[in-house]
XYZ file of N, CA and C in Angstrom:
525
model
N -35.263 3.196 12.612
C -34.969 2.115 13.531
C -33.836 2.532 14.464
N -33.859 2.081 15.683
C -32.749 2.379 16.593
C -31.522 1.527 16.253
N -30.374 2.000 16.679
C -29.138 1.243 16.509
C -28.571 0.967 17.895
N -27.425 0.311 17.944
C -26.810 0.055 19.235
C -25.912 1.216 19.668
N -26.114 2.378 19.063
C -25.318 3.565 19.375
C -26.131 4.591 20.154
N -26.755 4.159 21.215
C -27.508 5.102 22.059
C -28.691 5.696 21.337
N -28.714 7.007 21.230
C -29.873 7.666 20.634
C -29.729 7.908 19.128
N -28.757 7.290 18.490
C -28.638 7.390 17.035
C -29.550 6.356 16.398
N -30.346 6.813 15.438
C -31.137 5.879 14.654
C -30.369 5.568 13.366
N -30.950 4.745 12.502
C -30.265 4.345 11.272
C -29.948 5.564 10.411
N -30.874 6.524 10.339
C -30.645 7.723 9.526
C -29.436 8.511 10.027
N -29.299 8.667 11.336
C -28.152 9.399 11.890
C -26.847 8.646 11.607
N -26.878 7.327 11.694
C -25.687 6.527 11.429
C -25.289 6.613 9.955
N -26.263 6.512 9.056
C -25.976 6.652 7.623
C -25.457 8.058 7.340
N -26.040 9.047 7.979
C -25.589 10.425 7.821
C -24.136 10.577 8.256
N -23.783 9.944 9.360
C -22.409 10.017 9.860
C -21.438 9.322 8.906
N -21.802 8.150 8.431
C -20.935 7.409 7.508
C -20.743 8.214 6.217
N -21.822 8.771 5.687
C -21.717 9.604 4.481
C -20.917 10.866 4.777
N -21.095 11.413 5.964
C -20.335 12.603 6.357
C -18.844 12.335 6.402
N -18.449 11.090 6.704
C -17.031 10.733 6.673
C -16.467 10.861 5.274
N -17.245 10.471 4.275
C -16.811 10.628 2.884
C -16.728 12.100 2.513
N -17.694 12.881 2.964
C -17.679 14.324 2.727
C -16.436 14.934 3.364
N -16.134 14.530 4.589
C -14.962 15.040 5.295
C -13.681 14.694 4.546
N -13.599 13.497 4.024
C -12.420 13.070 3.283
C -12.221 13.956 2.057
N -13.294 14.245 1.322
C -13.173 15.084 0.123
C -12.795 16.514 0.494
N -13.333 17.032 1.561
C -12.990 18.403 1.981
C -11.533 18.496 2.413
N -11.066 17.516 3.167
C -9.663 17.526 3.602
C -8.719 17.389 2.417
N -9.052 16.524 1.477
C -8.185 16.285 0.317
C -8.116 17.512 -0.586
N -9.150 18.337 -0.557
C -9.135 19.536 -1.402
C -8.364 20.675 -0.745
N -7.848 20.454 0.461
C -7.093 21.492 1.164
C -5.724 20.967 1.592
N -4.863 20.627 0.599
C -3.529 20.169 0.987
C -2.765 21.302 1.668
N -1.863 20.937 2.530
C -1.095 21.925 3.272
C 0.388 21.641 3.106
N 1.202 22.671 3.268
C 2.637 22.515 3.070
C 3.365 22.117 4.353
N 2.658 22.089 5.449
C 3.321 21.766 6.708
C 3.460 20.260 6.881
N 4.269 19.873 7.846
C 4.500 18.466 8.149
C 3.303 17.904 8.918
N 2.982 16.648 8.673
C 1.877 15.998 9.389
C 2.241 15.833 10.856
N 1.329 16.199 11.732
C 1.560 16.038 13.166
C 0.642 14.978 13.760
N -0.280 14.455 12.968
C -1.155 13.361 13.387
C -0.891 12.176 12.477
N -1.196 10.989 12.979
C -1.147 9.791 12.145
C -2.360 8.936 12.484
N -2.453 7.778 11.843
C -3.639 6.942 12.076
C -3.700 6.425 13.507
N -2.571 6.381 14.214
C -2.588 5.929 15.611
C -3.161 7.002 16.537
N -2.859 8.267 16.261
C -3.280 9.338 17.168
C -4.531 10.065 16.695
N -5.046 9.720 15.518
C -6.188 10.446 14.963
C -7.386 10.450 15.911
N -7.684 9.316 16.494
C -8.885 9.201 17.321
C -8.682 9.695 18.754
N -7.461 10.128 19.084
C -7.198 10.604 20.438
C -7.879 11.932 20.744
N -8.085 12.745 19.728
C -8.762 14.020 19.961
C -9.791 14.235 18.860
N -11.021 14.036 19.206
C -12.109 14.259 18.260
C -13.168 15.131 18.912
N -13.991 15.701 18.098
C -15.082 16.544 18.569
C -16.354 15.700 18.599
N -16.470 14.823 19.585
C -17.594 13.879 19.650
C -18.945 14.591 19.676
N -19.034 15.663 20.435
C -20.316 16.386 20.525
C -20.690 17.005 19.183
N -19.693 17.586 18.495
C -19.948 18.182 17.186
C -20.325 17.138 16.146
N -19.645 15.993 16.178
C -19.945 14.895 15.251
C -21.368 14.413 15.480
N -21.731 14.243 16.738
C -23.079 13.802 17.105
C -24.121 14.797 16.604
N -23.890 16.067 16.841
C -24.844 17.099 16.442
C -25.000 17.159 14.922
N -23.885 17.097 14.181
C -23.969 17.153 12.716
C -24.708 15.955 12.150
N -24.433 14.762 12.677
C -25.100 13.553 12.170
C -26.599 13.619 12.418
N -26.986 14.028 13.608
C -28.418 14.113 13.929
C -29.111 15.201 13.118
N -28.449 16.359 12.976
C -29.051 17.460 12.218
C -29.243 17.067 10.766
N -28.210 16.501 10.149
C -28.301 16.094 8.750
C -29.386 15.039 8.565
N -29.516 14.122 9.525
C -30.503 13.046 9.379
C -31.932 13.559 9.552
N -32.122 14.661 10.273
C -33.475 15.208 10.426
C -33.826 16.195 9.314
N -32.810 16.810 8.711
C -33.057 17.779 7.639
C -33.328 17.118 6.298
N -32.809 15.917 6.103
C -32.930 15.240 4.820
C -33.953 14.111 4.885
N -34.666 13.924 3.787
C -35.555 12.763 3.693
C -34.677 11.524 3.501
N -35.276 10.365 3.627
C -34.499 9.128 3.441
C -33.925 9.071 2.029
N -34.695 9.504 1.036
C -34.208 9.515 -0.350
C -33.042 10.483 -0.502
N -33.158 11.677 0.071
C -32.075 12.659 -0.005
C -30.827 12.158 0.720
N -31.029 11.502 1.838
C -29.906 10.958 2.595
C -29.194 9.869 1.788
N -29.960 9.043 1.104
C -29.376 8.001 0.264
C -28.586 8.630 -0.883
N -29.134 9.676 -1.499
C -28.426 10.353 -2.585
C -27.156 11.035 -2.074
N -27.254 11.661 -0.908
C -26.100 12.305 -0.280
C -24.994 11.279 -0.046
N -25.353 10.140 0.520
C -24.365 9.095 0.807
C -23.714 8.593 -0.479
N -24.520 8.356 -1.506
C -23.984 7.844 -2.770
C -23.062 8.875 -3.429
N -23.478 10.126 -3.463
C -22.696 11.180 -4.110
C -21.326 11.359 -3.454
N -21.306 11.476 -2.128
C -20.037 11.735 -1.452
C -19.153 10.499 -1.399
N -19.735 9.330 -1.333
C -18.930 8.112 -1.348
C -18.264 7.945 -2.711
N -19.016 8.216 -3.773
C -18.447 8.118 -5.126
C -17.315 9.117 -5.313
N -17.500 10.334 -4.832
C -16.457 11.349 -4.964
C -15.218 10.966 -4.151
N -15.423 10.434 -2.955
C -14.296 10.021 -2.114
C -13.523 8.887 -2.775
N -14.207 7.954 -3.425
C -13.525 6.854 -4.122
C -12.614 7.393 -5.215
N -13.076 8.429 -5.914
C -12.263 9.030 -6.969
C -10.968 9.637 -6.449
N -11.007 10.136 -5.236
C -9.809 10.732 -4.636
C -8.698 9.710 -4.434
N -9.065 8.472 -4.181
C -8.071 7.435 -3.924
C -7.136 7.240 -5.112
N -7.607 7.591 -6.315
C -6.785 7.449 -7.513
C -6.027 8.713 -7.863
N -6.443 9.859 -7.322
C -5.840 11.118 -7.743
C -4.949 11.779 -6.690
N -5.180 11.527 -5.426
C -4.396 12.175 -4.374
C -3.266 11.246 -3.939
N -2.058 11.781 -3.886
C -0.905 11.006 -3.436
C -1.059 10.660 -1.954
N -0.753 9.426 -1.548
C -0.890 9.036 -0.141
C -0.070 9.891 0.819
N 1.063 10.407 0.354
C 1.925 11.198 1.235
C 1.513 12.665 1.337
N 0.513 13.072 0.577
C 0.042 14.454 0.640
C -0.449 14.759 2.042
N -0.003 15.867 2.593
C -0.452 16.281 3.923
C -1.669 17.171 3.752
N -2.740 16.818 4.447
C -3.994 17.574 4.355
C -4.367 18.120 5.736
N -5.259 19.083 5.730
C -5.723 19.661 6.995
C -6.698 18.687 7.635
N -6.303 18.118 8.754
C -7.182 17.200 9.480
C -8.141 17.975 10.364
N -8.926 17.280 11.169
C -9.899 17.968 12.027
C -9.248 18.859 13.078
N -8.084 18.458 13.573
C -7.415 19.273 14.580
C -5.992 19.629 14.183
N -5.341 18.754 13.423
C -3.949 18.960 13.027
C -3.721 18.350 11.652
N -2.636 18.763 10.975
C -2.324 18.170 9.669
C -2.076 16.668 9.778
N -2.478 15.941 8.727
C -2.361 14.480 8.693
C -2.119 14.063 7.248
N -1.392 12.974 7.038
C -1.181 12.500 5.663
C -2.502 11.943 5.124
N -2.650 12.030 3.819
C -3.877 11.530 3.200
C -4.039 10.040 3.468
N -2.945 9.278 3.445
C -3.014 7.832 3.710
C -3.543 7.562 5.113
N -3.060 8.316 6.105
C -3.533 8.117 7.476
C -4.990 8.544 7.625
N -5.383 9.598 6.921
C -6.779 10.034 6.967
C -7.689 8.973 6.351
N -7.267 8.396 5.229
C -8.049 7.331 4.590
C -8.150 6.131 5.531
N -7.044 5.770 6.182
C -7.082 4.648 7.117
C -8.099 4.912 8.226
N -8.134 6.136 8.748
C -9.100 6.452 9.807
C -10.529 6.317 9.292
N -10.761 6.640 8.024
C -12.101 6.509 7.442
C -12.447 5.032 7.228
N -11.436 4.198 6.925
C -11.676 2.753 6.808
C -12.103 2.193 8.157
N -11.407 2.603 9.218
C -11.778 2.157 10.565
C -13.218 2.552 10.854
N -13.549 3.813 10.615
C -14.926 4.283 10.857
C -15.926 3.499 10.007
N -15.592 3.291 8.734
C -16.517 2.593 7.843
C -16.796 1.169 8.286
N -15.751 0.445 8.673
C -15.928 -0.942 9.109
C -16.696 -0.995 10.431
N -16.271 -0.204 11.402
C -16.921 -0.240 12.717
C -18.387 0.183 12.617
N -18.645 1.295 11.932
C -20.038 1.746 11.822
C -20.838 0.893 10.843
N -20.156 0.259 9.897
C -20.863 -0.692 9.034
C -21.399 -1.859 9.842
N -20.604 -2.311 10.818
C -21.079 -3.374 11.714
C -22.225 -2.870 12.593
N -22.140 -1.607 13.034
C -23.245 -1.020 13.805
C -24.513 -0.953 12.972
N -24.354 -0.642 11.699
C -25.502 -0.529 10.798
C -26.093 -1.889 10.470
N -25.261 -2.916 10.445
C -25.741 -4.261 10.114
C -26.671 -4.812 11.183
N -26.519 -4.355 12.427
C -27.344 -4.885 13.517
C -28.842 -4.620 13.312
N -29.275 -3.367 13.030
C -30.707 -3.133 12.881
C -31.233 -3.293 11.454
N -30.367 -3.560 10.489
C -30.799 -3.660 9.095
C -30.263 -4.946 8.491
N -30.683 -5.187 7.299
C -30.104 -6.289 6.531
C -29.034 -5.649 5.664
N -27.799 -5.764 6.083
C -26.702 -5.119 5.379
C -25.689 -6.160 4.927
N -24.841 -5.725 4.022
C -23.783 -6.599 3.538
C -22.689 -6.688 4.588
N -22.056 -7.852 4.714
C -20.937 -7.957 5.666
C -19.767 -7.117 5.161
N -18.901 -6.663 6.060
C -17.753 -5.871 5.615
C -16.780 -6.716 4.817
N -15.971 -6.063 4.041
C -14.923 -6.732 3.296
C -14.027 -7.468 4.288
N -13.771 -8.753 4.081
C -12.978 -9.522 5.052
C -11.586 -8.942 5.304
N -10.926 -8.431 4.262
C -9.597 -7.851 4.450
C -9.668 -6.569 5.277
N -10.689 -5.749 5.009
C -10.850 -4.514 5.788
C -11.177 -4.845 7.234
N -12.020 -5.841 7.457
C -12.370 -6.240 8.818
C -11.133 -6.743 9.567
N -10.299 -7.541 8.904
C -9.089 -8.044 9.552
C -8.118 -6.908 9.859
N -7.940 -5.981 8.919
C -7.056 -4.833 9.127
C -7.502 -4.006 10.329
N -8.786 -3.707 10.389
C -9.316 -2.889 11.484
C -9.249 -3.655 12.808
N -9.533 -4.943 12.786
C -9.464 -5.751 14.011
C -8.051 -5.758 14.573
N -7.064 -5.951 13.708
C -5.671 -5.937 14.170
C -5.295 -4.572 14.740
N -5.741 -3.503 14.074
C -5.414 -2.166 14.557
C -6.075 -1.908 15.910
N -7.341 -2.270 16.038
C -8.024 -2.061 17.315
C -7.389 -2.894 18.426
N -6.976 -4.119 18.121
C -6.308 -4.951 19.120
C -4.988 -4.313 19.559
N -4.287 -3.683 18.628
C -3.024 -3.023 18.993
C -3.262 -1.832 19.913
N -4.446 -1.257 19.859
C -4.777 -0.112 20.724
C -5.102 -0.540 22.146
N -5.204 -1.847 22.398
C -5.524 -2.334 23.735
C -4.329 -2.347 24.677
N -3.155 -2.043 24.172
C -1.967 -2.107 25.005
C -2.080 -1.122 26.159
N -1.870 -1.588 27.376
C -1.973 -0.705 28.537
C -0.758 0.213 28.641
N -0.842 1.241 29.442
C 0.263 2.189 29.551
C 1.466 1.655 30.320
N 1.403 0.431 30.830
C 2.502 -0.142 31.585
C 3.135 -1.276 30.777
N 4.277 -1.023 30.130
C 4.904 -2.062 29.308
C 5.171 -3.329 30.108
N 4.928 -4.464 29.453
C 5.183 -5.749 30.086
C 4.097 -6.177 31.045
N 3.032 -5.454 31.133
C 1.954 -5.798 32.073
C 0.639 -5.884 31.315
N 0.530 -6.871 30.469
C -0.720 -7.041 29.749
C -1.044 -8.512 29.576
N -2.271 -8.868 29.760
C -2.668 -10.259 29.521
C -2.772 -10.513 28.023
N -2.880 -11.765 27.662
C -3.027 -12.117 26.255
C -4.379 -11.657 25.753
N -4.391 -11.176 24.524
C -5.656 -10.805 23.902
C -5.740 -11.512 22.560
N -6.899 -12.065 22.270
C -7.093 -12.806 21.021
C -8.419 -12.428 20.395
N -8.375 -12.161 19.099
C -9.568 -11.933 18.305
C -9.407 -12.811 17.065
N -9.705 -14.116 17.206
C -9.470 -15.038 16.092
C -10.329 -14.687 14.883
N -9.864 -14.875 13.698
C -8.510 -15.271 13.336
C -7.628 -14.061 13.039
N -8.099 -12.859 13.331
C -7.399 -11.657 12.887
C -6.232 -11.233 13.761
N -6.343 -11.361 15.056
C -5.282 -10.821 15.915
C -5.086 -11.704 17.134
N -3.829 -11.783 17.552
C -3.498 -12.495 18.785
C -2.241 -11.883 19.361
N -2.240 -11.696 20.632
C -1.084 -11.147 21.319
C -0.759 -12.081 22.464
N 0.217 -12.934 22.275
C 0.601 -13.900 23.298
C 1.572 -13.255 24.269
N 1.295 -13.359 25.529
C 2.178 -12.828 26.561
C 2.733 -13.987 27.373
N 3.941 -13.831 27.903
C 4.464 -14.871 28.785
C 3.537 -15.095 29.971
N 3.566 -16.285 30.504
C 2.652 -16.670 31.590
C 2.706 -15.701 32.768
N 3.905 -15.273 33.155
C 3.986 -14.387 34.316
C 3.357 -13.026 34.027
N 3.402 -12.580 32.756
C 2.769 -11.304 32.426
C 1.253 -11.441 32.430
N 0.754 -12.577 31.965
C -0.692 -12.777 31.933
C -1.279 -12.812 33.342
N -0.448 -13.236 34.336
C -0.942 -13.285 35.720
C -0.666 -11.983 36.469
N -0.005 -11.015 35.817
C 0.328 -9.721 36.418
C 1.298 -9.879 37.587
N 2.210 -10.865 37.496
C 3.202 -11.061 38.539
C 4.587 -11.008 37.938
N 5.580 -10.884 38.780
C 6.958 -10.879 38.312
C 7.409 -12.287 37.985
N 8.370 -12.418 37.045
C 8.875 -13.763 36.712
C 9.638 -14.370 37.866
């Protein structure tokens, strides 16, 4: 079935979500001694979108639906186990730069919630965890801040996030 992600079908989306769990386990198995230079705020600033797209599509065409389901279950289960064994402050090798395990997990939560909503559109899926949805909504709303301080209209995503601005800022005029 098609999804609302352009030319990604459900298999490619499931492959990508499962690949996120695989990525988490690979990063956690390669702790590094250097200081983290990325965090959950800057993680999405530099990604290999073309490579991610290619891997998701390739994996979804190479595996049968049953194999894809087993792949997703296996790597998700392994990633869950890491949450109990890896210290949140452990610095791991990220996709481009070192990142703390806690920040890497947060980035995977964002991906899981957002793509879970993408997956729910063409399928009958479970709604996301309300706390995870609220956390991700607040984080995404915080990313809407424009590069010009004091020049932003109010943004609201009830009930998770609200950013009230003074009236003169909402109109983009001086007080």
